[in-house]
Amino acid sequence: GESVGLHLPTLSVQEGDNSIINCAYSNSASDYFIWYKQESGKGPQFIIDIRSNMDKRQGQRVTVLLNKTVKHLSLQIAATQPGDSAVYFCAENPPNDYKLSFGAGTTVTVRA
Amino acid sequence: NAGVTQTPKFQVLKTGQSMTLQCAQDMNHNSMYWYRQDPGMGLRLIYYSASEGTTDKGEVPNGYNVSRLNKREFSLRLESAAPSQTSVYFCASSKTGTANYGYTFGSGTRLTVV
């Protein structure tokens, strides 16, 4: 699979490979995290979330990993498909604040 | 199952013109938000409304006003449009309570100011 060690704005992936998108969050007290997917010309869509009492959560073809020690969040996409081409944003929710803080986003392009 | 509905989808304004972007949600959410999205800048919060009857400034409020008309509707007004306000605008809503919840976004309004 292909991965991004540090946050990079773009990721090119071969169809069928696994993708890993990384995100560094800023507030060590944040207790809720979300990944959003934004396809061209559309609004961001919820993919998966995780609360701070968990290290890992799985959805359909997606897994989110949370490392609170280094304030790092990752999104793994299994068997990447052309429909996975999009911009992916991570978001964190500090405690006592219902507003989300968004990361810069990673553009994922799937190569046929 | 409409979720968050924004109108219009596209708009071209001349500098100095005014307009109102409309947003409505049918999920009985308490909180609503307006963001703008510019290339390389990510999502930036303009204004938000924690609940019906309250509004607060976000990160980039200058040049905008908002109205939380009722629980369902949250509008964004540009009184005198400037080219710097050319952007894609997203409305979002969320539940609020003892736990945190994610946002549901609308499909966006693409605004060009010439």
PDB file of C-alpha atoms in Angstrom:
ATOM      1  CA  GLY A   1       0.000   0.000   0.000  1.00  0.00           C
ATOM      2  CA  GLU A   2       0.966   3.644  -0.180  1.00  0.00           C
ATOM      3  CA  SER A   3       1.151   5.938   2.783  1.00  0.00           C
ATOM      4  CA  VAL A   4       1.933   9.429   3.797  1.00  0.00           C
ATOM      5  CA  GLY A   5       4.325   9.599   6.728  1.00  0.00           C
ATOM      6  CA  LEU A   6       3.772  13.257   7.369  1.00  0.00           C
ATOM      7  CA  HIS A   7       0.810  15.217   6.125  1.00  0.00           C
ATOM      8  CA  LEU A   8       1.220  15.881   2.416  1.00  0.00           C
ATOM      9  CA  PRO A   9      -1.365  17.659   0.297  1.00  0.00           C
ATOM     10  CA  THR A  10      -1.539  14.975  -2.403  1.00  0.00           C
ATOM     11  CA  LEU A  11      -1.420  11.197  -2.603  1.00  0.00           C
ATOM     12  CA  SER A  12      -1.418   9.100  -5.791  1.00  0.00           C
ATOM     13  CA  VAL A  13      -2.520   5.483  -5.370  1.00  0.00           C
ATOM     14  CA  GLN A  14      -2.730   2.520  -7.720  1.00  0.00           C
ATOM     15  CA  GLU A  15      -6.211   1.060  -7.974  1.00  0.00           C
ATOM     16  CA  GLY A  16      -6.472  -1.974  -5.732  1.00  0.00           C
ATOM     17  CA  ASP A  17      -3.696  -0.882  -3.374  1.00  0.00           C
ATOM     18  CA  ASN A  18      -4.299   0.199   0.219  1.00  0.00           C
ATOM     19  CA  SER A  19      -4.056   3.905   1.048  1.00  0.00           C
ATOM     20  CA  ILE A  20      -3.017   5.560   4.266  1.00  0.00           C
ATOM     21  CA  ILE A  21      -3.760   9.228   4.832  1.00  0.00           C
ATOM     22  CA  ASN A  22      -2.195  10.906   7.829  1.00  0.00           C
ATOM     23  CA  CYS A  23      -3.232  13.875   9.904  1.00  0.00           C
ATOM     24  CA  ALA A  24      -1.571  15.626  12.823  1.00  0.00           C
ATOM     25  CA  TYR A  25      -4.037  17.298  15.140  1.00  0.00           C
ATOM     26  CA  SER A  26      -3.262  20.280  17.292  1.00  0.00           C
ATOM     27  CA  ASN A  27      -5.063  20.009  20.616  1.00  0.00           C
ATOM     28  CA  SER A  28      -3.937  17.240  22.966  1.00  0.00           C
ATOM     29  CA  ALA A  29      -7.235  17.584  24.841  1.00  0.00           C
ATOM     30  CA  SER A  30      -9.396  16.913  21.757  1.00  0.00           C
ATOM     31  CA  ASP A  31     -11.641  13.952  22.429  1.00  0.00           C
ATOM     32  CA  TYR A  32     -13.492  13.367  19.177  1.00  0.00           C
ATOM     33  CA  PHE A  33     -12.172  13.020  15.640  1.00  0.00           C
ATOM     34  CA  ILE A  34     -13.770  12.653  12.245  1.00  0.00           C
ATOM     35  CA  TRP A  35     -12.667  11.948   8.681  1.00  0.00           C
ATOM     36  CA  TYR A  36     -14.562  13.606   5.845  1.00  0.00           C
ATOM     37  CA  LYS A  37     -14.448  12.894   2.116  1.00  0.00           C
ATOM     38  CA  GLN A  38     -15.088  15.675  -0.384  1.00  0.00           C
ATOM     39  CA  GLU A  39     -15.629  14.767  -4.016  1.00  0.00           C
ATOM     40  CA  SER A  40     -15.225  17.382  -6.715  1.00  0.00           C
ATOM     41  CA  GLY A  41     -18.086  19.877  -6.691  1.00  0.00           C
ATOM     42  CA  LYS A  42     -19.706  18.442  -3.571  1.00  0.00           C
ATOM     43  CA  GLY A  43     -19.809  19.132   0.135  1.00  0.00           C
ATOM     44  CA  PRO A  44     -17.732  17.129   2.637  1.00  0.00           C
ATOM     45  CA  GLN A  45     -19.282  13.808   3.630  1.00  0.00           C
ATOM     46  CA  PHE A  46     -18.786  11.976   6.914  1.00  0.00           C
ATOM     47  CA  ILE A  47     -16.725   8.786   6.543  1.00  0.00           C
ATOM     48  CA  ILE A  48     -15.880   7.599  10.036  1.00  0.00           C
ATOM     49  CA  ASP A  49     -15.338   8.959  13.513  1.00  0.00           C
ATOM     50  CA  ILE A  50     -13.460   7.909  16.638  1.00  0.00           C
ATOM     51  CA  ARG A  51     -13.556   9.027  20.240  1.00  0.00           C
ATOM     52  CA  SER A  52     -10.466   9.448  22.349  1.00  0.00           C
ATOM     53  CA  ASN A  53     -11.138   6.366  24.461  1.00  0.00           C
ATOM     54  CA  MET A  54     -10.446   4.202  21.389  1.00  0.00           C
ATOM     55  CA  ASP A  55      -7.292   3.527  19.346  1.00  0.00           C
ATOM     56  CA  LYS A  56      -8.896   1.996  16.297  1.00  0.00           C
ATOM     57  CA  ARG A  57     -12.254   1.886  14.607  1.00  0.00           C
ATOM     58  CA  GLN A  58     -13.258   0.046  11.459  1.00  0.00           C
ATOM     59  CA  GLY A  59     -15.895   0.758   8.891  1.00  0.00           C
ATOM     60  CA  GLN A  60     -16.568  -0.601   5.455  1.00  0.00           C
ATOM     61  CA  ARG A  61     -13.130  -0.665   3.742  1.00  0.00           C
ATOM     62  CA  VAL A  62     -11.935   2.137   6.038  1.00  0.00           C
ATOM     63  CA  THR A  63     -10.083   2.096   9.338  1.00  0.00           C
ATOM     64  CA  VAL A  64      -9.209   5.061  11.525  1.00  0.00           C
ATOM     65  CA  LEU A  65      -6.271   4.867  13.908  1.00  0.00           C
ATOM     66  CA  LEU A  66      -5.693   7.303  16.735  1.00  0.00           C
ATOM     67  CA  ASN A  67      -2.347   7.803  18.462  1.00  0.00           C
ATOM     68  CA  LYS A  68      -2.882  10.274  21.268  1.00  0.00           C
ATOM     69  CA  THR A  69       0.740  10.164  22.380  1.00  0.00           C
ATOM     70  CA  VAL A  70       1.904  11.905  19.224  1.00  0.00           C
ATOM     71  CA  LYS A  71      -1.436  13.561  18.325  1.00  0.00           C
ATOM     72  CA  HIS A  72      -1.746  11.612  15.097  1.00  0.00           C
ATOM     73  CA  LEU A  73      -4.753  10.351  13.218  1.00  0.00           C
ATOM     74  CA  SER A  74      -4.732   8.159  10.133  1.00  0.00           C
ATOM     75  CA  LEU A  75      -7.289   6.873   7.669  1.00  0.00           C
ATOM     76  CA  GLN A  76      -6.642   3.584   5.923  1.00  0.00           C
ATOM     77  CA  ILE A  77      -8.618   2.711   2.798  1.00  0.00           C
ATOM     78  CA  ALA A  78      -8.471  -0.926   1.715  1.00  0.00           C
ATOM     79  CA  ALA A  79      -8.424  -1.895  -1.973  1.00  0.00           C
ATOM     80  CA  THR A  80      -8.635   1.686  -3.212  1.00  0.00           C
ATOM     81  CA  GLN A  81     -11.146   2.241  -6.002  1.00  0.00           C
ATOM     82  CA  PRO A  82     -11.562   5.057  -8.570  1.00  0.00           C
ATOM     83  CA  GLY A  83     -14.541   6.326  -6.561  1.00  0.00           C
ATOM     84  CA  ASP A  84     -12.179   6.980  -3.654  1.00  0.00           C
ATOM     85  CA  SER A  85     -10.573   9.867  -5.561  1.00  0.00           C
ATOM     86  CA  ALA A  86     -11.390  12.927  -3.459  1.00  0.00           C
ATOM     87  CA  VAL A  87     -10.058  15.338  -0.867  1.00  0.00           C
ATOM     88  CA  TYR A  88      -9.945  13.866   2.624  1.00  0.00           C
ATOM     89  CA  PHE A  89     -10.129  16.086   5.724  1.00  0.00           C
ATOM     90  CA  CYS A  90      -9.555  15.200   9.324  1.00  0.00           C
ATOM     91  CA  ALA A  91     -11.347  17.179  12.009  1.00  0.00           C
ATOM     92  CA  GLU A  92     -10.879  17.375  15.768  1.00  0.00           C
ATOM     93  CA  ASN A  93     -13.277  18.455  18.478  1.00  0.00           C
ATOM     94  CA  PRO A  94     -11.733  20.014  21.579  1.00  0.00           C
ATOM     95  CA  PRO A  95     -13.539  19.384  24.872  1.00  0.00           C
ATOM     96  CA  ASN A  96     -16.187  21.879  25.895  1.00  0.00           C
ATOM     97  CA  ASP A  97     -16.441  23.125  22.315  1.00  0.00           C
ATOM     98  CA  TYR A  98     -18.936  21.691  19.863  1.00  0.00           C
ATOM     99  CA  LYS A  99     -17.171  23.328  16.909  1.00  0.00           C
ATOM    100  CA  LEU A 100     -14.873  21.201  14.771  1.00  0.00           C
ATOM    101  CA  SER A 101     -11.374  22.264  13.728  1.00  0.00           C
ATOM    102  CA  PHE A 102     -10.453  21.031  10.236  1.00  0.00           C
ATOM    103  CA  GLY A 103      -7.126  19.968   8.803  1.00  0.00           C
ATOM    104  CA  ALA A 104      -5.839  21.198   5.454  1.00  0.00           C
ATOM    105  CA  GLY A 105      -6.936  18.156   3.472  1.00  0.00           C
ATOM    106  CA  THR A 106      -5.187  15.540   1.323  1.00  0.00           C
ATOM    107  CA  THR A 107      -6.123  15.076  -2.329  1.00  0.00           C
ATOM    108  CA  VAL A 108      -6.162  11.382  -3.226  1.00  0.00           C
ATOM    109  CA  THR A 109      -5.921  10.406  -6.902  1.00  0.00           C
ATOM    110  CA  VAL A 110      -6.472   6.777  -7.861  1.00  0.00           C
ATOM    111  CA  ARG A 111      -4.529   5.543 -10.916  1.00  0.00           C
ATOM    112  CA  ALA A 112      -6.162   2.894 -13.086  1.00  0.00           C
TER     113      ALA A 112
ATOM    114  CA  ASN B   1     -34.020  12.717   3.492  1.00  0.00           C
ATOM    115  CA  ALA B   2     -32.843  16.150   2.355  1.00  0.00           C
ATOM    116  CA  GLY B   3     -30.304  16.857   5.149  1.00  0.00           C
ATOM    117  CA  VAL B   4     -28.826  20.330   4.587  1.00  0.00           C
ATOM    118  CA  THR B   5     -30.094  22.295   1.599  1.00  0.00           C
ATOM    119  CA  GLN B   6     -28.302  25.356   0.246  1.00  0.00           C
ATOM    120  CA  THR B   7     -29.525  27.814  -2.353  1.00  0.00           C
ATOM    121  CA  PRO B   8     -28.445  28.990  -4.816  1.00  0.00           C
ATOM    122  CA  LYS B   9     -25.839  26.522  -6.104  1.00  0.00           C
ATOM    123  CA  PHE B  10     -24.108  29.112  -8.280  1.00  0.00           C
ATOM    124  CA  GLN B  11     -24.094  32.916  -8.258  1.00  0.00           C
ATOM    125  CA  VAL B  12     -22.197  35.675 -10.015  1.00  0.00           C
ATOM    126  CA  LEU B  13     -22.271  39.120  -8.421  1.00  0.00           C
ATOM    127  CA  LYS B  14     -20.836  42.464  -9.380  1.00  0.00           C
ATOM    128  CA  THR B  15     -18.660  44.242  -6.839  1.00  0.00           C
ATOM    129  CA  GLY B  16     -20.870  46.159  -4.414  1.00  0.00           C
ATOM    130  CA  GLN B  17     -23.972  44.044  -4.941  1.00  0.00           C
ATOM    131  CA  SER B  18     -25.628  42.300  -2.029  1.00  0.00           C
ATOM    132  CA  MET B  19     -27.087  38.841  -1.713  1.00  0.00           C
ATOM    133  CA  THR B  20     -28.235  36.276   0.826  1.00  0.00           C
ATOM    134  CA  LEU B  21     -27.229  32.640   0.819  1.00  0.00           C
ATOM    135  CA  GLN B  22     -29.928  30.391   2.206  1.00  0.00           C
ATOM    136  CA  CYS B  23     -29.480  27.236   4.261  1.00  0.00           C
ATOM    137  CA  ALA B  24     -32.053  24.912   5.764  1.00  0.00           C
ATOM    138  CA  GLN B  25     -31.738  21.618   7.629  1.00  0.00           C
ATOM    139  CA  ASP B  26     -34.430  19.067   8.388  1.00  0.00           C
ATOM    140  CA  MET B  27     -32.589  16.975  10.999  1.00  0.00           C
ATOM    141  CA  ASN B  28     -33.701  18.960  14.058  1.00  0.00           C
ATOM    142  CA  HIS B  29     -30.081  19.955  14.717  1.00  0.00           C
ATOM    143  CA  ASN B  30     -29.365  22.675  17.243  1.00  0.00           C
ATOM    144  CA  SER B  31     -26.200  24.144  15.757  1.00  0.00           C
ATOM    145  CA  MET B  32     -25.523  25.552  12.311  1.00  0.00           C
ATOM    146  CA  TYR B  33     -22.413  26.914  10.632  1.00  0.00           C
ATOM    147  CA  TRP B  34     -21.202  28.824   7.599  1.00  0.00           C
ATOM    148  CA  TYR B  35     -17.791  28.031   6.103  1.00  0.00           C
ATOM    149  CA  ARG B  36     -15.928  29.266   3.102  1.00  0.00           C
ATOM    150  CA  GLN B  37     -13.498  27.097   1.172  1.00  0.00           C
ATOM    151  CA  ASP B  38     -10.701  28.563  -0.902  1.00  0.00           C
ATOM    152  CA  PRO B  39      -7.909  26.705  -2.713  1.00  0.00           C
ATOM    153  CA  GLY B  40      -5.089  25.879  -0.309  1.00  0.00           C
ATOM    154  CA  MET B  41      -6.954  27.394   2.662  1.00  0.00           C
ATOM    155  CA  GLY B  42      -9.176  24.538   3.744  1.00  0.00           C
ATOM    156  CA  LEU B  43     -12.483  25.227   5.477  1.00  0.00           C
ATOM    157  CA  ARG B  44     -12.672  28.494   7.390  1.00  0.00           C
ATOM    158  CA  LEU B  45     -15.512  29.283   9.778  1.00  0.00           C
ATOM    159  CA  ILE B  46     -17.358  32.520   9.030  1.00  0.00           C
ATOM    160  CA  TYR B  47     -20.205  32.487  11.569  1.00  0.00           C
ATOM    161  CA  TYR B  48     -21.973  29.906  13.643  1.00  0.00           C
ATOM    162  CA  SER B  49     -25.135  29.546  15.655  1.00  0.00           C
ATOM    163  CA  ALA B  50     -25.115  27.314  18.718  1.00  0.00           C
ATOM    164  CA  SER B  51     -28.892  27.329  18.944  1.00  0.00           C
ATOM    165  CA  GLU B  52     -31.913  29.210  17.721  1.00  0.00           C
ATOM    166  CA  GLY B  53     -31.587  32.863  18.675  1.00  0.00           C
ATOM    167  CA  THR B  54     -27.805  32.965  19.014  1.00  0.00           C
ATOM    168  CA  THR B  55     -25.050  33.728  16.523  1.00  0.00           C
ATOM    169  CA  ASP B  56     -21.299  34.186  16.940  1.00  0.00           C
ATOM    170  CA  LYS B  57     -18.352  35.197  14.810  1.00  0.00           C
ATOM    171  CA  GLY B  58     -15.960  32.611  13.546  1.00  0.00           C
ATOM    172  CA  GLU B  59     -12.498  32.945  12.082  1.00  0.00           C
ATOM    173  CA  VAL B  60     -13.316  35.177   9.075  1.00  0.00           C
ATOM    174  CA  PRO B  61     -16.530  37.174   9.761  1.00  0.00           C
ATOM    175  CA  ASN B  62     -15.646  40.491   8.127  1.00  0.00           C
ATOM    176  CA  GLY B  63     -17.949  41.433   5.267  1.00  0.00           C
ATOM    177  CA  TYR B  64     -20.695  39.002   6.314  1.00  0.00           C
ATOM    178  CA  ASN B  65     -23.797  38.946   8.475  1.00  0.00           C
ATOM    179  CA  VAL B  66     -25.998  36.046   9.483  1.00  0.00           C
ATOM    180  CA  SER B  67     -29.528  35.396  10.662  1.00  0.00           C
ATOM    181  CA  ARG B  68     -30.768  32.319  12.476  1.00  0.00           C
ATOM    182  CA  LEU B  69     -34.333  32.661  11.340  1.00  0.00           C
ATOM    183  CA  ASN B  70     -35.590  29.612  13.245  1.00  0.00           C
ATOM    184  CA  LYS B  71     -34.224  26.228  14.202  1.00  0.00           C
ATOM    185  CA  ARG B  72     -34.187  25.054  10.589  1.00  0.00           C
ATOM    186  CA  GLU B  73     -32.768  28.060   8.754  1.00  0.00           C
ATOM    187  CA  PHE B  74     -29.490  29.963   8.897  1.00  0.00           C
ATOM    188  CA  SER B  75     -28.767  32.574   6.234  1.00  0.00           C
ATOM    189  CA  LEU B  76     -25.543  34.337   5.271  1.00  0.00           C
ATOM    190  CA  ARG B  77     -25.653  37.856   3.843  1.00  0.00           C
ATOM    191  CA  LEU B  78     -23.053  39.745   1.873  1.00  0.00           C
ATOM    192  CA  GLU B  79     -23.990  43.432   2.113  1.00  0.00           C
ATOM    193  CA  SER B  80     -21.453  44.730  -0.414  1.00  0.00           C
ATOM    194  CA  ALA B  81     -19.719  41.946  -2.275  1.00  0.00           C
ATOM    195  CA  ALA B  82     -15.990  42.168  -2.969  1.00  0.00           C
ATOM    196  CA  PRO B  83     -13.802  40.032  -5.282  1.00  0.00           C
ATOM    197  CA  SER B  84     -12.080  38.631  -2.165  1.00  0.00           C
ATOM    198  CA  GLN B  85     -15.390  36.974  -1.299  1.00  0.00           C
ATOM    199  CA  THR B  86     -15.207  34.786  -4.391  1.00  0.00           C
ATOM    200  CA  SER B  87     -15.296  31.329  -2.841  1.00  0.00           C
ATOM    201  CA  VAL B  88     -17.328  28.200  -2.283  1.00  0.00           C
ATOM    202  CA  TYR B  89     -19.618  28.544   0.722  1.00  0.00           C
ATOM    203  CA  PHE B  90     -20.780  25.591   2.781  1.00  0.00           C
ATOM    204  CA  CYS B  91     -23.478  25.455   5.389  1.00  0.00           C
ATOM    205  CA  ALA B  92     -23.384  22.690   7.989  1.00  0.00           C
ATOM    206  CA  SER B  93     -25.415  21.583  10.984  1.00  0.00           C
ATOM    207  CA  SER B  94     -24.874  19.358  13.995  1.00  0.00           C
ATOM    208  CA  LYS B  95     -26.522  18.027  17.101  1.00  0.00           C
ATOM    209  CA  THR B  96     -25.100  19.328  20.322  1.00  0.00           C
ATOM    210  CA  GLY B  97     -25.344  17.902  23.750  1.00  0.00           C
ATOM    211  CA  THR B  98     -23.273  16.011  26.256  1.00  0.00           C
ATOM    212  CA  ALA B  99     -21.438  14.148  23.519  1.00  0.00           C
ATOM    213  CA  ASN B 100     -19.792  15.493  20.383  1.00  0.00           C
ATOM    214  CA  TYR B 101     -21.200  14.872  16.968  1.00  0.00           C
ATOM    215  CA  GLY B 102     -20.026  15.472  13.462  1.00  0.00           C
ATOM    216  CA  TYR B 103     -21.390  17.958  10.993  1.00  0.00           C
ATOM    217  CA  THR B 104     -23.663  17.363   8.055  1.00  0.00           C
ATOM    218  CA  PHE B 105     -22.734  19.639   5.160  1.00  0.00           C
ATOM    219  CA  GLY B 106     -24.763  21.075   2.337  1.00  0.00           C
ATOM    220  CA  SER B 107     -23.619  20.782  -1.267  1.00  0.00           C
ATOM    221  CA  GLY B 108     -22.244  24.328  -1.387  1.00  0.00           C
ATOM    222  CA  THR B 109     -22.781  27.652  -3.156  1.00  0.00           C
ATOM    223  CA  ARG B 110     -20.143  28.656  -5.684  1.00  0.00           C
ATOM    224  CA  LEU B 111     -19.951  32.466  -5.620  1.00  0.00           C
ATOM    225  CA  THR B 112     -17.994  34.606  -8.044  1.00  0.00           C
ATOM    226  CA  VAL B 113     -17.663  38.355  -7.512  1.00  0.00           C
ATOM    227  CA  VAL B 114     -16.506  40.290 -10.549  1.00  0.00           C
TER     228      VAL B 114
END
